[in-house]
mmCIF file of C-alpha atoms and ligand atoms in Angstrom:
data_model
loop_
_atom_site.group_PDB
_atom_site.id
_atom_site.type_symbol
_atom_site.label_atom_id
_atom_site.label_comp_id
_atom_site.label_asym_id
_atom_site.label_seq_id
_atom_site.Cartn_x
_atom_site.Cartn_y
_atom_site.Cartn_z
ATOM 1 C CA UNK A 1 -8.642 -84.966 30.468
ATOM 2 C CA UNK A 2 -9.600 -81.554 31.430
ATOM 3 C CA UNK A 3 -12.605 -79.515 30.502
ATOM 4 C CA UNK A 4 -12.394 -76.739 28.173
ATOM 5 C CA UNK A 5 -13.189 -73.365 28.793
ATOM 6 C CA UNK A 6 -14.544 -70.798 26.443
ATOM 7 C CA UNK A 7 -13.483 -69.504 23.642
ATOM 8 C CA UNK A 8 -11.158 -72.984 23.314
ATOM 9 C CA UNK A 9 -11.094 -73.556 19.816
ATOM 10 C CA UNK A 10 -11.930 -77.231 19.907
ATOM 11 C CA UNK A 11 -15.364 -76.044 21.403
ATOM 12 C CA UNK A 12 -16.459 -74.561 17.820
ATOM 13 C CA UNK A 13 -15.321 -77.752 16.326
ATOM 14 C CA UNK A 14 -18.195 -79.442 14.251
ATOM 15 C CA UNK A 15 -18.094 -83.114 14.881
ATOM 16 C CA UNK A 16 -18.425 -85.590 11.997
ATOM 17 C CA UNK A 17 -20.453 -89.368 12.929
ATOM 18 C CA UNK A 18 -18.797 -91.300 14.889
ATOM 19 C CA UNK A 19 -17.870 -94.864 12.793
ATOM 20 C CA UNK A 20 -16.670 -96.863 15.715
ATOM 21 C CA UNK A 21 -16.452 -97.737 19.161
ATOM 22 C CA UNK A 22 -13.388 -99.512 20.979
ATOM 23 C CA UNK A 23 -12.307 -100.236 24.560
ATOM 24 C CA UNK A 24 -10.357 -96.636 24.284
ATOM 25 C CA UNK A 25 -13.204 -94.492 23.709
ATOM 26 C CA UNK A 26 -15.251 -96.542 26.423
ATOM 27 C CA UNK A 27 -12.391 -95.794 28.522
ATOM 28 C CA UNK A 28 -12.658 -92.201 27.793
ATOM 29 C CA UNK A 29 -16.392 -92.017 28.571
ATOM 30 C CA UNK A 30 -15.705 -93.398 31.874
ATOM 31 C CA UNK A 31 -13.400 -90.564 32.423
ATOM 32 C CA UNK A 32 -15.838 -87.995 31.212
ATOM 33 C CA UNK A 33 -18.639 -89.186 33.480
ATOM 34 C CA UNK A 34 -15.821 -88.710 36.363
ATOM 35 C CA UNK A 35 -14.767 -85.249 35.244
ATOM 36 C CA UNK A 36 -18.426 -84.229 34.736
ATOM 37 C CA UNK A 37 -19.581 -85.343 38.518
ATOM 38 C CA UNK A 38 -16.463 -83.618 39.866
ATOM 39 C CA UNK A 39 -17.544 -80.382 38.159
ATOM 40 C CA UNK A 40 -21.398 -80.820 39.253
ATOM 41 C CA UNK A 41 -22.616 -81.199 36.028
ATOM 42 C CA UNK A 42 -25.069 -82.839 34.219
ATOM 43 C CA UNK A 43 -24.121 -83.164 30.523
ATOM 44 C CA UNK A 44 -20.922 -83.038 28.851
ATOM 45 C CA UNK A 45 -19.996 -83.306 24.874
ATOM 46 C CA UNK A 46 -17.059 -84.842 23.487
ATOM 47 C CA UNK A 47 -15.478 -81.568 22.067
ATOM 48 C CA UNK A 48 -15.702 -79.925 25.851
ATOM 49 C CA UNK A 49 -12.993 -82.033 26.666
ATOM 50 C CA UNK A 50 -11.050 -81.703 23.287
ATOM 51 C CA UNK A 51 -12.299 -84.593 21.260
ATOM 52 C CA UNK A 52 -13.922 -84.230 18.337
ATOM 53 C CA UNK A 53 -16.221 -86.802 18.152
ATOM 54 C CA UNK A 54 -20.070 -86.784 17.832
ATOM 55 C CA UNK A 55 -21.109 -87.976 21.424
ATOM 56 C CA UNK A 56 -22.448 -86.872 24.569
ATOM 57 C CA UNK A 57 -23.359 -88.042 28.021
ATOM 58 C CA UNK A 58 -25.796 -87.199 30.918
ATOM 59 C CA UNK A 59 -27.030 -87.862 34.072
ATOM 60 C CA UNK A 60 -29.876 -85.693 35.196
ATOM 61 C CA UNK A 61 -29.295 -86.452 38.848
ATOM 62 C CA UNK A 62 -25.536 -85.183 38.563
ATOM 63 C CA UNK A 63 -24.317 -87.592 40.784
ATOM 64 C CA UNK A 64 -22.146 -90.747 40.678
ATOM 65 C CA UNK A 65 -24.472 -93.734 41.762
ATOM 66 C CA UNK A 66 -27.956 -91.830 41.383
ATOM 67 C CA UNK A 67 -30.169 -91.655 38.168
ATOM 68 C CA UNK A 68 -29.043 -92.794 34.739
ATOM 69 C CA UNK A 69 -26.005 -92.542 33.149
ATOM 70 C CA UNK A 70 -26.685 -92.289 29.306
ATOM 71 C CA UNK A 71 -24.114 -92.094 26.229
ATOM 72 C CA UNK A 72 -25.690 -90.471 23.080
ATOM 73 C CA UNK A 73 -23.766 -91.274 20.015
ATOM 74 C CA UNK A 74 -24.409 -89.499 16.404
ATOM 75 C CA UNK A 75 -27.497 -87.971 18.018
ATOM 76 C CA UNK A 76 -29.961 -86.321 15.897
ATOM 77 C CA UNK A 77 -32.917 -84.113 16.831
ATOM 78 C CA UNK A 78 -36.158 -83.649 14.910
ATOM 79 C CA UNK A 79 -39.940 -82.995 15.668
ATOM 80 C CA UNK A 80 -39.423 -79.633 18.091
ATOM 81 C CA UNK A 81 -42.754 -78.526 19.498
ATOM 82 C CA UNK A 82 -43.599 -75.529 21.418
ATOM 83 C CA UNK A 83 -41.000 -73.242 22.762
ATOM 84 C CA UNK A 84 -39.973 -72.375 26.601
ATOM 85 C CA UNK A 85 -37.758 -70.052 28.262
ATOM 86 C CA UNK A 86 -35.379 -71.300 30.805
ATOM 87 C CA UNK A 87 -31.687 -70.653 32.757
ATOM 88 C CA UNK A 88 -28.798 -72.347 31.414
ATOM 89 C CA UNK A 89 -25.087 -72.706 32.066
ATOM 90 C CA UNK A 90 -22.098 -74.704 30.834
ATOM 91 C CA UNK A 91 -19.283 -76.404 32.177
ATOM 92 C CA UNK A 92 -17.063 -74.375 29.544
ATOM 93 C CA UNK A 93 -18.516 -70.970 30.985
ATOM 94 C CA UNK A 94 -18.335 -71.719 34.625
ATOM 95 C CA UNK A 95 -20.313 -69.217 36.431
ATOM 96 C CA UNK A 96 -21.974 -68.033 33.587
ATOM 97 C CA UNK A 97 -25.661 -68.465 33.410
ATOM 98 C CA UNK A 98 -28.440 -66.840 30.966
ATOM 99 C CA UNK A 99 -32.206 -67.735 29.989
ATOM 100 C CA UNK A 100 -32.520 -69.672 26.401
ATOM 101 C CA UNK A 101 -35.533 -70.311 24.491
ATOM 102 C CA UNK A 102 -35.791 -73.296 23.096
ATOM 103 C CA UNK A 103 -38.349 -76.358 21.717
ATOM 104 C CA UNK A 104 -40.468 -77.506 25.005
ATOM 105 C CA UNK A 105 -40.493 -81.097 23.276
ATOM 106 C CA UNK A 106 -38.237 -82.835 20.939
ATOM 107 C CA UNK A 107 -37.292 -86.079 19.584
ATOM 108 C CA UNK A 108 -33.926 -87.487 19.739
ATOM 109 C CA UNK A 109 -32.301 -90.656 17.835
ATOM 110 C CA UNK A 110 -29.172 -91.747 18.897
ATOM 111 C CA UNK A 111 -26.999 -95.012 19.537
ATOM 112 C CA UNK A 112 -25.833 -96.479 22.838
ATOM 113 C CA UNK A 113 -22.091 -97.386 23.603
ATOM 114 C CA UNK A 114 -23.339 -101.087 22.629
ATOM 115 C CA UNK A 115 -24.449 -99.879 19.239
ATOM 116 C CA UNK A 116 -28.143 -99.817 20.138
ATOM 117 C CA UNK A 117 -30.454 -97.104 18.498
ATOM 118 C CA UNK A 118 -32.826 -95.926 20.572
ATOM 119 C CA UNK A 119 -35.452 -92.909 19.995
ATOM 120 C CA UNK A 120 -37.273 -91.090 22.781
ATOM 121 C CA UNK A 121 -39.481 -87.728 22.673
ATOM 122 C CA UNK A 122 -37.945 -86.023 25.357
ATOM 123 C CA UNK A 123 -38.971 -82.420 27.504
ATOM 124 C CA UNK A 124 -38.157 -80.774 30.937
ATOM 125 C CA UNK A 125 -34.189 -80.449 32.180
ATOM 126 C CA UNK A 126 -33.638 -83.615 30.174
ATOM 127 C CA UNK A 127 -35.173 -82.307 26.878
ATOM 128 C CA UNK A 128 -33.297 -78.965 27.503
ATOM 129 C CA UNK A 129 -29.895 -80.696 28.270
ATOM 130 C CA UNK A 130 -30.184 -83.077 25.120
ATOM 131 C CA UNK A 131 -30.476 -79.854 23.085
ATOM 132 C CA UNK A 132 -27.856 -78.030 24.927
ATOM 133 C CA UNK A 133 -25.350 -80.726 24.394
ATOM 134 C CA UNK A 134 -25.870 -81.614 20.769
ATOM 135 C CA UNK A 135 -25.277 -77.887 19.961
ATOM 136 C CA UNK A 136 -22.076 -78.493 21.582
ATOM 137 C CA UNK A 137 -21.170 -81.442 18.833
ATOM 138 C CA UNK A 138 -21.876 -78.640 16.036
ATOM 139 C CA UNK A 139 -19.959 -75.901 17.499
ATOM 140 C CA UNK A 140 -22.844 -74.184 19.099
ATOM 141 C CA UNK A 141 -22.721 -72.827 22.965
ATOM 142 C CA UNK A 142 -25.978 -71.621 24.665
ATOM 143 C CA UNK A 143 -24.805 -67.809 24.808
ATOM 144 C CA UNK A 144 -24.938 -67.990 20.905
ATOM 145 C CA UNK A 145 -28.838 -68.442 21.515
ATOM 146 C CA UNK A 146 -29.280 -65.739 24.221
ATOM 147 C CA UNK A 147 -31.233 -63.122 22.422
ATOM 148 C CA UNK A 148 -29.174 -59.551 21.609
ATOM 149 C CA UNK A 149 -30.344 -57.926 25.032
ATOM 150 C CA UNK A 150 -29.043 -60.810 27.179
ATOM 151 C CA UNK A 151 -26.031 -61.298 25.339
ATOM 152 C CA UNK A 152 -25.014 -57.368 25.546
ATOM 153 C CA UNK A 153 -25.211 -58.470 29.774
ATOM 154 C CA UNK A 154 -22.872 -61.111 29.658
ATOM 155 C CA UNK A 155 -20.242 -59.476 26.884
ATOM 156 C CA UNK A 156 -18.206 -58.656 29.585
ATOM 157 C CA UNK A 157 -18.428 -61.793 31.174
ATOM 158 C CA UNK A 158 -17.318 -63.673 28.080
ATOM 159 C CA UNK A 159 -14.452 -60.915 27.330
ATOM 160 C CA UNK A 160 -12.687 -61.961 30.774
ATOM 161 C CA UNK A 161 -13.126 -65.483 29.685
ATOM 162 C CA UNK A 162 -11.437 -64.547 26.478
ATOM 163 C CA UNK A 163 -8.498 -62.465 28.557
ATOM 164 C CA UNK A 164 -7.772 -65.213 30.647
ATOM 165 C CA UNK A 165 -7.755 -67.617 27.738
ATOM 166 C CA UNK A 166 -5.053 -65.522 26.308
ATOM 167 C CA UNK A 167 -3.094 -65.428 29.290
ATOM 168 C CA UNK A 168 -3.056 -68.635 29.341
ATOM 169 C CA UNK A 169 -1.965 -69.430 25.765
ATOM 170 C CA UNK A 170 0.940 -67.018 26.072
ATOM 171 C CA UNK A 171 2.356 -68.633 28.974
ATOM 172 C CA UNK A 172 2.147 -72.013 26.806
ATOM 173 C CA UNK A 173 -0.593 -73.461 28.610
ATOM 174 C CA UNK A 174 -2.890 -73.686 25.782
ATOM 175 C CA UNK A 175 -1.432 -75.077 22.112
ATOM 176 C CA UNK A 176 -1.473 -73.345 19.088
ATOM 177 C CA UNK A 177 -4.655 -73.305 16.768
ATOM 178 C CA UNK A 178 -2.279 -75.365 14.401
ATOM 179 C CA UNK A 179 -1.516 -78.047 17.227
ATOM 180 C CA UNK A 180 -5.200 -78.165 18.357
ATOM 181 C CA UNK A 181 -6.063 -78.819 14.620
ATOM 182 C CA UNK A 182 -3.458 -81.414 14.126
ATOM 183 C CA UNK A 183 -4.491 -83.601 17.329
ATOM 184 C CA UNK A 184 -8.347 -83.367 16.205
ATOM 185 C CA UNK A 185 -7.534 -84.595 12.605
ATOM 186 C CA UNK A 186 -5.833 -87.393 14.113
ATOM 187 C CA UNK A 187 -8.832 -88.442 16.560
ATOM 188 C CA UNK A 188 -11.452 -88.178 13.547
ATOM 189 C CA UNK A 189 -9.150 -90.193 11.177
ATOM 190 C CA UNK A 190 -9.533 -92.929 13.924
ATOM 191 C CA UNK A 191 -13.083 -92.858 14.411
ATOM 192 C CA UNK A 192 -14.891 -90.884 11.824
HETATM 193 ZN ZN1 ZN B 1 -22.268 -76.680 27.820
#
């Protein structure tokens, strides 16, 4: 398992609701937490590790053994309130940061790995992270939500990511679009 960097096509995958959780999926979640901590992240969406599944993980403490490890299956966001601008980053765009305006508070409905539904009104870092990760599941990156001026400022950085991706792909380090799509379809058949 590895974290995919922009512009990997799976980052644009819009995932369908998960219909089952099995031992293999629980093991994948465990691996995702390890990978997230190793990369100093606080949230990670399934499609960032090439899984077309509708869930993300979160621990705003960002360290193993600290804070709460949360898994959000089939998250739905509603009741946006207010608006707040803050800087964001993403494990799929390492080293890149930018300001994004998002609702200050949202309600999130989701299911735990055990199948229990939970509902919370979230604000602050937790609220922002939940919105950022839910965006991933719809194939949306934080850079898509930056204002046009801020996006112009990062255009060169995005181009560098694109060049690195093409170079890695040309040397066989990344499968073709067709191979990626076939693998995603296999996972979707199993879980969605
Ligand atoms: Zn992200």
